[in-house]
PDB file of C-alpha atoms in Angstrom:
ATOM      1  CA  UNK A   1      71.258  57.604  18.524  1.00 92.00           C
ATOM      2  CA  UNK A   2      74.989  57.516  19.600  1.00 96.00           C
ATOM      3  CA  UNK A   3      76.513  53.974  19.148  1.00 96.00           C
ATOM      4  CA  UNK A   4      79.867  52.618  18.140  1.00 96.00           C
ATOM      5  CA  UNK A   5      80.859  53.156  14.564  1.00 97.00           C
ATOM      6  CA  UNK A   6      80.968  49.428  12.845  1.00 95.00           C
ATOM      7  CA  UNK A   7      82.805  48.296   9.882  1.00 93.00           C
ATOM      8  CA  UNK A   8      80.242  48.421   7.427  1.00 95.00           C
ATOM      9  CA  UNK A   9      79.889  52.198   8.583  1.00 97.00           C
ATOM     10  CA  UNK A  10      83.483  52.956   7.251  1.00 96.00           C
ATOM     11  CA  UNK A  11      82.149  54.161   3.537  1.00 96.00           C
ATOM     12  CA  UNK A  12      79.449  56.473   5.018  1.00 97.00           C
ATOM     13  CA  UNK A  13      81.659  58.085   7.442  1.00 97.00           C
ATOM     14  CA  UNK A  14      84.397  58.639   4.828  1.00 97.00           C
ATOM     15  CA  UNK A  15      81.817  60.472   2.097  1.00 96.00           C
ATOM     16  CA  UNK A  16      80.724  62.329   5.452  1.00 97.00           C
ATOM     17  CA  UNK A  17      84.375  63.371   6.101  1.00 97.00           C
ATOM     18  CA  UNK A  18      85.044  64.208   2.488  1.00 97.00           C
ATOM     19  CA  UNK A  19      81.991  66.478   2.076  1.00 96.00           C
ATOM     20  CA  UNK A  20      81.827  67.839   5.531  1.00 95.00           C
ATOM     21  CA  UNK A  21      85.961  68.591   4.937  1.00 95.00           C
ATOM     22  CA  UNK A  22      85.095  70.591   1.611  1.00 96.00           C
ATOM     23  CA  UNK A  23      82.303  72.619   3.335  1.00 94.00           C
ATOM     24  CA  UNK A  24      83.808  73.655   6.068  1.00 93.00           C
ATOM     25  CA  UNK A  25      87.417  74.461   4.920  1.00 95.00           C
ATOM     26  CA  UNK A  26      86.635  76.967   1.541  1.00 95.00           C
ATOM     27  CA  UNK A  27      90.118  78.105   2.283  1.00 96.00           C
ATOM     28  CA  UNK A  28      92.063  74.830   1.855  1.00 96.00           C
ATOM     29  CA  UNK A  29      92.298  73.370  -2.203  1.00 95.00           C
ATOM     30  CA  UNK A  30      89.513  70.830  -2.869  1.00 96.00           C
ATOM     31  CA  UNK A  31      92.620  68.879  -3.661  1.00 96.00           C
ATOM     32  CA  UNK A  32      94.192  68.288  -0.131  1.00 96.00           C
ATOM     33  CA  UNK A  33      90.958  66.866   1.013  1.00 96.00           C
ATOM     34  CA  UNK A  34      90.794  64.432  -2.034  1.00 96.00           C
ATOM     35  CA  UNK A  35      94.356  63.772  -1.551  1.00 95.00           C
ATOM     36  CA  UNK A  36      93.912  62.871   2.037  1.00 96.00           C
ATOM     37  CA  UNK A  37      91.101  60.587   1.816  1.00 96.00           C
ATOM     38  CA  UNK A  38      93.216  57.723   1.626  1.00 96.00           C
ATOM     39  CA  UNK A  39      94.881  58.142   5.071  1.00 95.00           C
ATOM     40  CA  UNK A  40      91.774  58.590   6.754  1.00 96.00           C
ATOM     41  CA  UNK A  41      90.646  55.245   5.850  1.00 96.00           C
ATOM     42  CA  UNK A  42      93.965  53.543   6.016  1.00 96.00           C
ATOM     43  CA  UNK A  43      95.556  55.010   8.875  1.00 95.00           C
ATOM     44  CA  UNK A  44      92.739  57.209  10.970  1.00 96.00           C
ATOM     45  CA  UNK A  45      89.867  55.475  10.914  1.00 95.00           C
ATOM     46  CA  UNK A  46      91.756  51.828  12.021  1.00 95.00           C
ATOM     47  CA  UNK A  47      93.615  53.601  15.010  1.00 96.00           C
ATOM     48  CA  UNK A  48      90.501  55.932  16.293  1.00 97.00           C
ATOM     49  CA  UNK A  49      87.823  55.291  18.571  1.00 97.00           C
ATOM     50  CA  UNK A  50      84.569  56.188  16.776  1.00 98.00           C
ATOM     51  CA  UNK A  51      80.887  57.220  17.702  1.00 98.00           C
ATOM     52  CA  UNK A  52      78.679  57.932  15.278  1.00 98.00           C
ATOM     53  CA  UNK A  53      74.931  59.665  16.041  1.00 97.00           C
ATOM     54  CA  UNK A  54      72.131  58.450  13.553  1.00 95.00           C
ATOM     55  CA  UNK A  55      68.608  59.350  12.572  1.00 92.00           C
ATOM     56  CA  UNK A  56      65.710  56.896  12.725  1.00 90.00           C
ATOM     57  CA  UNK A  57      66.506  54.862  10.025  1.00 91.00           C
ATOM     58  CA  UNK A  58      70.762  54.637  11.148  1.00 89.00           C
ATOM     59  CA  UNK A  59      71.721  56.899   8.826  1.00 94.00           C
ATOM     60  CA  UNK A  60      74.807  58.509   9.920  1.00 97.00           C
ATOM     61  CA  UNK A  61      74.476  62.167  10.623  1.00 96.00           C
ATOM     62  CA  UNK A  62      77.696  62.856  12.257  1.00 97.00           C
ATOM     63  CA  UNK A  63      80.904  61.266  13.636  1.00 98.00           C
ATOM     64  CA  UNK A  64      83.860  61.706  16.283  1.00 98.00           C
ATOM     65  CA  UNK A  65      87.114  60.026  16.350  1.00 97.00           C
ATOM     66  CA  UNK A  66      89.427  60.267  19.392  1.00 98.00           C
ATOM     67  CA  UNK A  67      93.157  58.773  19.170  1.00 97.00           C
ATOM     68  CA  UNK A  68      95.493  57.906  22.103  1.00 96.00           C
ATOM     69  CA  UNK A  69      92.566  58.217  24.297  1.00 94.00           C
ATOM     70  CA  UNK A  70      92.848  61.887  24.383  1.00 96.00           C
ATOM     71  CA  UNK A  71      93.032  63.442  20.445  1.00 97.00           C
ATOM     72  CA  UNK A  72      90.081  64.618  18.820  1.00 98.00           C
ATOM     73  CA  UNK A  73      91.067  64.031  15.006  1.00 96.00           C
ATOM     74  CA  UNK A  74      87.349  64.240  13.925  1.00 96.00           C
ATOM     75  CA  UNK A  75      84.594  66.000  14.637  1.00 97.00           C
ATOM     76  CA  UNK A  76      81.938  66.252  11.690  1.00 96.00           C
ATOM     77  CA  UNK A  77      78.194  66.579  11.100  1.00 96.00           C
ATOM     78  CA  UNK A  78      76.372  67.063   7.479  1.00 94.00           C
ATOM     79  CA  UNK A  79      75.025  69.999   6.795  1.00 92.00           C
ATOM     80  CA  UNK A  80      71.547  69.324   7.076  1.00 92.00           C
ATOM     81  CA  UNK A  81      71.755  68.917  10.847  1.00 93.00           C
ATOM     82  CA  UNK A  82      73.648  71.647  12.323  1.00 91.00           C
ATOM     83  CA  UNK A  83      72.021  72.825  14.837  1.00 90.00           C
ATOM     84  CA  UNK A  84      70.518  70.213  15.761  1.00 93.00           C
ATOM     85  CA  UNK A  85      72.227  68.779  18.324  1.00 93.00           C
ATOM     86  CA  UNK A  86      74.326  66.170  16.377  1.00 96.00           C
ATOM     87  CA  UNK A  87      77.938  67.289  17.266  1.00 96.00           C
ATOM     88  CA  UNK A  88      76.967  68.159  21.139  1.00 96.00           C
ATOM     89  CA  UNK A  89      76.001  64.236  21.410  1.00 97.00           C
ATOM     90  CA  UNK A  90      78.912  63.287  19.797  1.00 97.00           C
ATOM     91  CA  UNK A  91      81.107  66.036  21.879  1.00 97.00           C
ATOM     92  CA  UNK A  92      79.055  64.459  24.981  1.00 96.00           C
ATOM     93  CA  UNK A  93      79.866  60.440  24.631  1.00 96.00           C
ATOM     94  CA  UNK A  94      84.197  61.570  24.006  1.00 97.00           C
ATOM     95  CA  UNK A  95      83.930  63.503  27.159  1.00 96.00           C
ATOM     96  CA  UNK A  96      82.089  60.624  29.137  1.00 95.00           C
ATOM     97  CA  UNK A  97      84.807  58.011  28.065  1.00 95.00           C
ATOM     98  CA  UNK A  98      87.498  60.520  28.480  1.00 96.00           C
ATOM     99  CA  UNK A  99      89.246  62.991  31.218  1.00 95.00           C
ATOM    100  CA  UNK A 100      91.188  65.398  28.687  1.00 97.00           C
ATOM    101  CA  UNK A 101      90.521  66.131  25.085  1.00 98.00           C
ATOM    102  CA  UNK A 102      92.675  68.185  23.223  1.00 98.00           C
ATOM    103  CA  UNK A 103      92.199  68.695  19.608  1.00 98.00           C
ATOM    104  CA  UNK A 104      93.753  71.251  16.453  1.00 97.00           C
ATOM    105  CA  UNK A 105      91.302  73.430  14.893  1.00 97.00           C
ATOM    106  CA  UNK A 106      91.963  75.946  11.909  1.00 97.00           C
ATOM    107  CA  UNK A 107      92.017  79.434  13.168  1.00 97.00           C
ATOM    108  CA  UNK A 108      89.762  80.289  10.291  1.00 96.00           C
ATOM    109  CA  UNK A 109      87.369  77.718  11.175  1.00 96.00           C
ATOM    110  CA  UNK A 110      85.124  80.360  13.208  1.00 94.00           C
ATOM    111  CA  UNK A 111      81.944  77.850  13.351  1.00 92.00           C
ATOM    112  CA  UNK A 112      84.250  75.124  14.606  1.00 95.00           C
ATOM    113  CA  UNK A 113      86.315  77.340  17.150  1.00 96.00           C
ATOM    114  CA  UNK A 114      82.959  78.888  18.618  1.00 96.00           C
ATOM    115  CA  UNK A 115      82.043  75.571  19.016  1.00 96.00           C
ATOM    116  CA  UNK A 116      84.430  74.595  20.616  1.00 97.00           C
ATOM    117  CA  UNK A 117      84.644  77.352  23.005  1.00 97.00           C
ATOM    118  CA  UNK A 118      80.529  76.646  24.191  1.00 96.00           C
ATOM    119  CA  UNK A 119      81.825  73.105  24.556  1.00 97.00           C
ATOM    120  CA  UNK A 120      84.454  74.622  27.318  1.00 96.00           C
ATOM    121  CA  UNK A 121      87.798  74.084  25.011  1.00 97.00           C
ATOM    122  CA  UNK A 122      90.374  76.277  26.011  1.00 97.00           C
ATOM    123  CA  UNK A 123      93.136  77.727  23.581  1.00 97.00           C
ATOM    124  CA  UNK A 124      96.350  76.225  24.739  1.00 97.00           C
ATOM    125  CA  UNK A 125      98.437  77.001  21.610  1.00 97.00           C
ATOM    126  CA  UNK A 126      99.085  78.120  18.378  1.00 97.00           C
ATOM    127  CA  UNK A 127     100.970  76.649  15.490  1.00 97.00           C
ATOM    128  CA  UNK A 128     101.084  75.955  11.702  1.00 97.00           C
ATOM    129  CA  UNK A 129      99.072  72.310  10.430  1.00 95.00           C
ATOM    130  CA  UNK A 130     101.938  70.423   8.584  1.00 92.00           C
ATOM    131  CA  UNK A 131     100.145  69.071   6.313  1.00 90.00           C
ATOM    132  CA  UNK A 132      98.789  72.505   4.745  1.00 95.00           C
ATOM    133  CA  UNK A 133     100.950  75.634   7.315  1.00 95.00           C
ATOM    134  CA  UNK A 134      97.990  77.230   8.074  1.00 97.00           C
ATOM    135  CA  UNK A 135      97.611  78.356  11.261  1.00 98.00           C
ATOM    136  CA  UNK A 136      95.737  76.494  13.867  1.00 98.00           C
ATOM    137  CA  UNK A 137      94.944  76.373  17.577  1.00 98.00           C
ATOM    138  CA  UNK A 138      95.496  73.561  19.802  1.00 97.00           C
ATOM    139  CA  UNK A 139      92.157  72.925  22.218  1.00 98.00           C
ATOM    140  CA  UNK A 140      92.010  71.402  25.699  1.00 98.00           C
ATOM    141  CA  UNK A 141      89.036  70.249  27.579  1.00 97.00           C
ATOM    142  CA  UNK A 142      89.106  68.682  31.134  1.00 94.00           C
ATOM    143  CA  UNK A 143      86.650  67.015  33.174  1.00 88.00           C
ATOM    144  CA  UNK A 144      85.961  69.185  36.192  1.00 80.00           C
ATOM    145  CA  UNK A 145      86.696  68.513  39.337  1.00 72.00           C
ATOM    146  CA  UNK A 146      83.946  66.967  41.549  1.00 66.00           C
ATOM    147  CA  UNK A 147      83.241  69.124  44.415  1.00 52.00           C
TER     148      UNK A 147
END
């Protein structure tokens, strides 16, 4: 079930980001991820519009974050249900409220970016993340055009 992330969902989602951050980014130090825990709750998670999808019993199995109405800044799912049709939901209720999502993806993120690309993201750019100078791309999605 797909339904707006409340307060008392804030420690879930951040153990979610933290583990799903570690597991899907073996090439960054566990460090960074640690490190940055602290502006996800303080800065991200205040300032982003957030879905989350739960089981049965509203456990959270996933989350999405969109800033500025536009900026995907999280996109994450535990383990246990990829595959399952967790982030599609999640993909689905950001492109319902929105027009144009763009997001930044780590080009070594291969799961991610072929996600992405079935979602209908298109490359748009390439550059280094600051916080790390990895290489990323930059993702765009637009609603169609109604015929």
């Amino acid at each position: 079930m797909i339904r707006a992330a409340q307060p008392g969902d804030t420690e879930a989602i951040l153990m979610l980001w933290l583990r799903s951050s570690l597991l899907s980014h073996p090439f960054i130090a566990d460090s960074y991820w640690i490190e940055s825990l602290q502006m996800v709750r303080e800065e991200f998670l205040p300032k982003a519009r957030v879905w989350v999808d739960c089981d049965a019993n509203d456990v959270i199995c996933g989350f999405i974050g969109v800033l500025n109405q536009q900026f995907i800044g999280a996109l994450f799912v535990e383990e246990s249900h990829y595959g399952d049709g967790t982030a599609q939901r999640l993909m689905g209720a950001a492109k319902e409220e929105y027009p144009v999502l763009l997001l930044e993806v780590y080009q070594q993120n291969h799961r991610a970016i072929a996600f992405y690309h079935k979602e209908k993201f298109e490359i748009t750019a390439r550059t280094l993340h600051p916080g790390t100078d990895l290489p990323t791309y930059i993702l765009r999605w637009f609603q169609p055009l109604s015929e």
